[in-house]
């Protein structure tokens, strides 16, 4: 059985990157970037998660079938987030029909 | 040859196929976990958009330094877990046991810090449902205590679920240490170590998102 044994150096490099990104995410939180703060924090978190999945979880060295499994998981997560949030975030867009309230509270 | 047969379940053609099946099975489970935590994160997103100031105020009640230290502890534990799997791949029994124990230790340190944090919140009367008294003074934003209550509920539900996963992870590693001690793993067969590693790294990823979303709102 020939499994890919990842060199120790790569694991240490991944570790250093993750620690560095943690320091960056803490530091950047202290700058007032408005809404960007959230997106920068999320971008860093997604980067860290991707590194962990590719190297620590060996997905980079895994079969195509594993890639499909992992991809489908995050695809479903995207559906969960996109459909739910597109509902909640757009509720304020349409004004309440005034006819309704006038019927209930004349 | 006889050893190969003892670890190869009869439904598989060879060890490679068995390894692929166990990895895929673990990923299928992890997908359900992604969606489980995804539900919590979605709820978080909805309420944060409704009560942005309460979430900002609530976040200031958490100690980001403790959160950052715990993030570092978990990243260290992921490194030792990855090295444990590597030791198993190379058939190094002693270093496998060593790295597994180190991972358990780091996981326990994380949980210990979490217990400290939770008890601190208890003394501050900030645990929804158990000990919650609306704070008299706010750190920056004067918000409706009920909205603060919502933030804290998310904080405890999400970190609590994460901590439960950590406890399960440490227990799984304890079983692996015993199995490794008995010499059950070899470079030919180490599937349980590999899938336990996948689980451990997944729990690490959940925390990678929890840390900035809970501790680092509006620090500027």
Coordinates of C-alpha atoms in Angstrom, one line a residue:
Chain A
X1 CA 0.0 0.0 0.0
X2 CA 1.6 3.2 -1.1
X3 CA 0.0 6.1 0.8
X4 CA 1.5 9.5 0.5
X5 CA 3.5 10.2 3.5
X6 CA 3.6 14.0 3.8
X7 CA 7.1 15.3 4.8
X8 CA 7.4 16.6 8.3
X9 CA 8.6 20.0 6.9
X10 CA 5.3 20.6 5.1
X11 CA 3.3 19.9 8.3
X12 CA 5.5 22.4 10.2
X13 CA 5.1 24.9 7.4
X14 CA 1.3 24.5 7.5
X15 CA 1.4 24.9 11.3
X16 CA 3.4 28.1 11.1
X17 CA 1.0 29.5 8.4
X18 CA -2.0 28.7 10.6
X19 CA -0.5 30.4 13.7
X20 CA 0.5 33.4 11.5
X21 CA -3.0 33.7 10.1
X22 CA -4.4 33.5 13.7
X23 CA -2.2 36.5 14.7
X24 CA -3.3 38.4 11.6
X25 CA -7.0 37.8 12.3
X26 CA -6.6 39.0 15.8
X27 CA -4.6 42.1 14.8
X28 CA -6.8 43.1 11.9
X29 CA -9.9 43.0 14.2
X30 CA -8.5 46.1 16.0
X31 CA -8.7 48.2 12.8
X32 CA -12.0 49.8 12.0
X33 CA -12.8 48.6 8.5
X34 CA -16.5 48.8 8.8
X35 CA -18.3 45.9 7.2
X36 CA -15.0 44.7 5.8
X37 CA -14.0 43.5 9.3
X38 CA -16.4 40.6 9.0
X39 CA -15.4 39.7 5.4
X40 CA -11.6 39.8 6.2
X41 CA -12.2 37.6 9.3
X42 CA -14.2 35.1 7.2
X43 CA -11.7 35.2 4.3
X44 CA -8.9 34.3 6.8
X45 CA -11.0 31.6 8.4
X46 CA -11.8 30.1 5.0
X47 CA -8.1 30.2 4.0
X48 CA -7.1 28.4 7.3
X49 CA -9.9 25.8 6.9
X50 CA -8.8 25.1 3.3
X51 CA -5.2 24.6 4.4
X52 CA -6.2 22.2 7.1
X53 CA -8.4 20.2 4.8
X54 CA -5.8 20.0 2.0
X55 CA -2.8 19.1 4.1
X56 CA -3.7 17.9 7.6
X57 CA -6.7 16.0 6.3
X58 CA -4.8 14.7 3.3
X59 CA -7.4 15.7 0.7
X60 CA -4.7 17.1 -1.6
X61 CA -3.3 13.6 -1.8
X62 CA -6.7 11.7 -1.8
X63 CA -8.7 10.2 -4.7
X64 CA -11.1 12.1 -6.8
X65 CA -14.0 10.4 -5.0
X66 CA -12.9 12.0 -1.7
X67 CA -12.8 15.3 -3.5
X68 CA -16.4 14.8 -4.7
X69 CA -17.5 14.0 -1.1
X70 CA -15.8 17.0 0.4
X71 CA -17.0 19.3 -2.4
X72 CA -20.6 18.1 -2.0
X73 CA -20.5 18.7 1.7
X74 CA -19.6 22.3 1.2
X75 CA -22.0 22.6 -1.7
X76 CA -24.9 21.7 0.6
X77 CA -23.6 24.0 3.2
X78 CA -23.7 26.8 0.6
X79 CA -27.3 25.9 -0.2
X80 CA -28.2 26.0 3.5
X81 CA -26.6 29.4 3.9
X82 CA -27.6 31.0 0.6
X83 CA -31.3 30.1 0.6
X84 CA -31.8 30.8 4.3
X85 CA -30.0 34.1 4.3
X86 CA -31.5 35.3 1.0
X87 CA -34.8 35.0 2.7
X88 CA -34.0 36.8 5.9
X89 CA -31.8 39.5 4.4
X90 CA -34.5 40.5 1.8
X91 CA -37.5 40.6 4.1
X92 CA -37.3 44.3 4.6
X93 CA -37.2 45.1 0.9
X94 CA -40.9 44.7 0.2
X95 CA -43.1 47.3 2.0
X96 CA -46.1 45.9 3.9
X97 CA -49.3 46.4 2.0
X98 CA -51.1 49.2 3.8
X99 CA -54.5 47.7 3.1
X100 CA -53.8 44.8 5.5
X101 CA -53.0 47.0 8.5
X102 CA -55.9 49.3 7.9
X103 CA -58.3 46.3 7.9
X104 CA -57.0 45.1 11.2
X105 CA -56.6 48.4 12.9
X106 CA -59.1 50.8 11.4
Chain B
X1 CA 0.7 -12.5 5.0
X2 CA -1.3 -13.9 7.9
X3 CA -1.2 -10.4 9.6
X4 CA -2.6 -8.8 6.4
X5 CA -5.5 -11.2 6.5
X6 CA -6.3 -10.5 10.1
X7 CA -6.8 -6.8 9.5
X8 CA -8.5 -7.1 6.1
X9 CA -12.3 -7.4 6.5
X10 CA -13.7 -10.1 4.2
X11 CA -15.9 -7.7 2.2
X12 CA -12.9 -5.9 0.7
X13 CA -10.6 -7.0 -2.1
X14 CA -7.5 -5.5 -0.5
X15 CA -6.3 -3.1 2.1
X16 CA -6.2 -0.2 -0.3
X17 CA -10.0 -0.6 -1.0
X18 CA -10.6 -0.9 2.7
X19 CA -8.7 2.3 3.4
X20 CA -10.6 4.1 0.7
X21 CA -13.9 2.9 2.1
X22 CA -13.2 4.0 5.7
X23 CA -11.9 7.4 4.5
X24 CA -15.0 7.9 2.4
X25 CA -17.3 6.8 5.3
X26 CA -15.7 9.2 7.6
X27 CA -16.1 12.0 5.1
X28 CA -19.8 11.2 4.7
X29 CA -20.1 11.5 8.5
X30 CA -18.2 14.8 8.5
X31 CA -20.5 16.2 5.8
X32 CA -23.4 15.6 8.2
X33 CA -21.3 17.4 10.9
X34 CA -20.6 20.3 8.5
X35 CA -24.4 20.7 8.0
X36 CA -25.1 20.3 11.7
X37 CA -22.7 23.1 12.6
X38 CA -23.9 24.9 9.4
X39 CA -27.3 25.2 11.0
X40 CA -25.8 26.9 14.1
X41 CA -23.8 29.2 11.9
X42 CA -26.8 30.1 9.8
X43 CA -28.8 30.9 12.9
X44 CA -25.9 33.0 14.1
X45 CA -25.8 34.9 10.8
X46 CA -29.6 35.6 10.9
X47 CA -29.5 36.9 14.5
X48 CA -26.3 38.9 14.0
X49 CA -27.9 40.7 11.1
X50 CA -31.0 41.4 13.3
X51 CA -29.1 42.5 16.4
X52 CA -25.7 43.8 15.2
X53 CA -25.1 46.0 18.3
X54 CA -26.0 43.3 20.8
X55 CA -23.6 40.9 19.1
X56 CA -20.9 43.5 19.2
X57 CA -21.5 44.3 22.8
X58 CA -21.7 40.6 23.7
X59 CA -18.4 39.9 22.0
X60 CA -16.7 42.5 24.1
X61 CA -17.8 40.5 27.2
X62 CA -15.6 37.6 26.0
X63 CA -11.9 37.7 26.5
X64 CA -10.3 37.5 23.0
X65 CA -6.9 36.7 24.5
X66 CA -8.2 33.5 26.0
X67 CA -9.9 32.7 22.7
X68 CA -6.6 33.3 20.8
X69 CA -4.6 31.1 23.1
X70 CA -7.2 28.4 22.7
X71 CA -7.0 28.7 18.9
X72 CA -3.2 28.3 19.2
X73 CA -3.6 25.3 21.5
X74 CA -6.0 23.6 19.0
X75 CA -3.7 24.3 16.0
X76 CA -0.8 22.7 18.0
X77 CA -3.0 19.7 18.7
X78 CA -3.8 19.4 15.0
X79 CA -0.1 19.4 14.2
X80 CA 0.5 16.7 16.8
X81 CA -2.5 14.7 15.4
X82 CA -1.1 15.0 11.8
X83 CA 2.3 13.8 13.1
X84 CA 0.6 10.9 14.9
X85 CA -1.0 9.8 11.7
X86 CA 2.4 10.2 10.0
X87 CA 4.0 8.0 12.6
X88 CA 1.3 5.4 12.1
X89 CA 1.9 5.5 8.3
X90 CA 5.6 4.9 9.0
X91 CA 4.9 2.1 11.5
X92 CA 6.6 3.9 14.3
X93 CA 4.6 2.7 17.3
X94 CA 6.3 4.6 20.1
X95 CA 6.1 8.0 18.4
X96 CA 2.5 7.2 17.4
X97 CA 1.6 6.7 21.1
X98 CA 3.6 9.8 22.1
X99 CA 1.9 12.1 19.6
X100 CA -1.6 10.7 20.4
X101 CA -1.0 11.4 24.1
X102 CA 0.3 14.9 23.3
X103 CA -2.8 15.5 21.2
X104 CA -5.0 14.4 24.1
X105 CA -3.0 16.6 26.5
X106 CA -3.5 19.7 24.2
X107 CA -7.2 18.8 23.8
X108 CA -7.5 18.7 27.6
X109 CA -5.7 22.0 28.0
X110 CA -8.3 23.5 25.5
X111 CA -11.2 22.1 27.6
X112 CA -9.6 23.2 30.8
X113 CA -9.4 26.8 29.5
X114 CA -13.0 26.5 28.4
X115 CA -14.1 25.4 31.9
X116 CA -12.2 28.4 33.3
X117 CA -14.0 30.7 30.8
X118 CA -17.4 29.2 31.5
X119 CA -17.0 29.5 35.3
X120 CA -16.0 33.1 34.8
X121 CA -19.2 33.7 32.9
X122 CA -21.1 32.1 35.7
X123 CA -19.7 34.5 38.2
X124 CA -20.5 37.4 35.8
X125 CA -24.2 36.1 35.7
X126 CA -24.0 35.8 31.9
X127 CA -25.1 32.2 31.4
X128 CA -28.5 32.1 29.7
X129 CA -31.0 29.8 31.4
X130 CA -28.7 29.0 34.3
X131 CA -27.4 32.2 35.8
X132 CA -28.4 35.3 33.9
X133 CA -28.8 38.8 35.4
X134 CA -29.1 41.7 32.9
X135 CA -25.8 43.6 33.3
X136 CA -26.1 47.1 34.9
X137 CA -23.5 48.6 32.8
X138 CA -22.5 47.9 29.2
X139 CA -19.0 48.0 27.8
X140 CA -19.7 50.1 24.7
X141 CA -23.2 49.7 23.3
X142 CA -26.3 50.1 25.4
X143 CA -28.5 47.3 24.1
X144 CA -31.6 45.4 25.1
X145 CA -30.5 42.7 27.6
X146 CA -32.7 40.2 25.8
X147 CA -30.7 40.7 22.6
X148 CA -27.5 40.2 24.7
X149 CA -29.2 37.0 25.9
X150 CA -29.5 35.8 22.3
X151 CA -25.8 36.4 21.6
X152 CA -24.8 34.5 24.8
X153 CA -27.2 31.7 23.9
X154 CA -25.4 31.3 20.5
X155 CA -22.0 31.6 22.3
X156 CA -22.8 28.7 24.7
X157 CA -24.7 26.6 22.2
X158 CA -21.9 26.8 19.6
X159 CA -18.9 26.5 21.9
X160 CA -20.7 23.9 24.0
X161 CA -21.4 21.7 21.0
X162 CA -17.8 22.2 20.0
X163 CA -16.5 21.3 23.5
X164 CA -18.7 18.1 23.4
X165 CA -17.0 17.2 20.1
X166 CA -13.6 17.8 21.8
X167 CA -14.6 15.5 24.7
X168 CA -15.6 12.8 22.2
X169 CA -12.4 13.3 20.3
X170 CA -10.2 13.0 23.4
X171 CA -12.1 9.8 24.3
X172 CA -11.6 8.4 20.8
X173 CA -7.8 9.1 21.1
X174 CA -7.7 7.3 24.4
X175 CA -9.1 4.2 22.8
X176 CA -6.5 4.6 20.0
X177 CA -3.7 4.8 22.5
X178 CA -4.7 1.5 24.0
X179 CA -5.0 -0.1 20.6
X180 CA -1.6 1.3 19.5
X181 CA -0.1 0.0 22.8
X182 CA -1.4 -3.5 21.9
X183 CA 0.3 -3.2 18.5
X184 CA -2.9 -3.2 16.5
X185 CA -1.6 -0.7 13.9
X186 CA 1.0 -1.0 11.3
X187 CA 2.1 0.9 8.2
X188 CA -0.2 -1.5 6.4
X189 CA -3.2 -0.9 8.6
X190 CA -3.9 2.4 10.5
X191 CA -7.4 3.3 9.3
X192 CA -8.7 4.1 12.8
X193 CA -5.8 6.6 13.3
X194 CA -6.5 8.2 9.9
X195 CA -10.2 8.7 10.4
X196 CA -9.8 9.9 14.0
X197 CA -7.4 12.4 12.6
X198 CA -10.0 13.6 10.1
X199 CA -12.5 14.0 12.9
X200 CA -9.9 15.9 15.1
X201 CA -9.0 18.3 12.3
X202 CA -12.7 18.9 11.5
X203 CA -13.3 20.0 15.1
X204 CA -10.3 22.3 14.8
X205 CA -11.9 23.9 11.6
X206 CA -15.1 24.5 13.5
X207 CA -13.1 26.5 16.1
X208 CA -11.2 28.4 13.4
X209 CA -14.6 29.9 12.4
X210 CA -16.0 30.2 16.0
X211 CA -13.1 32.3 17.2
X212 CA -13.3 35.3 15.0
X213 CA -17.1 35.2 14.8
X214 CA -17.6 35.1 18.6
X215 CA -14.6 36.9 20.1
X216 CA -13.5 39.4 17.5
X217 CA -16.6 41.4 16.6
X218 CA -16.0 45.2 16.7
X219 CA -12.7 45.2 18.6
X220 CA -11.6 48.4 16.9

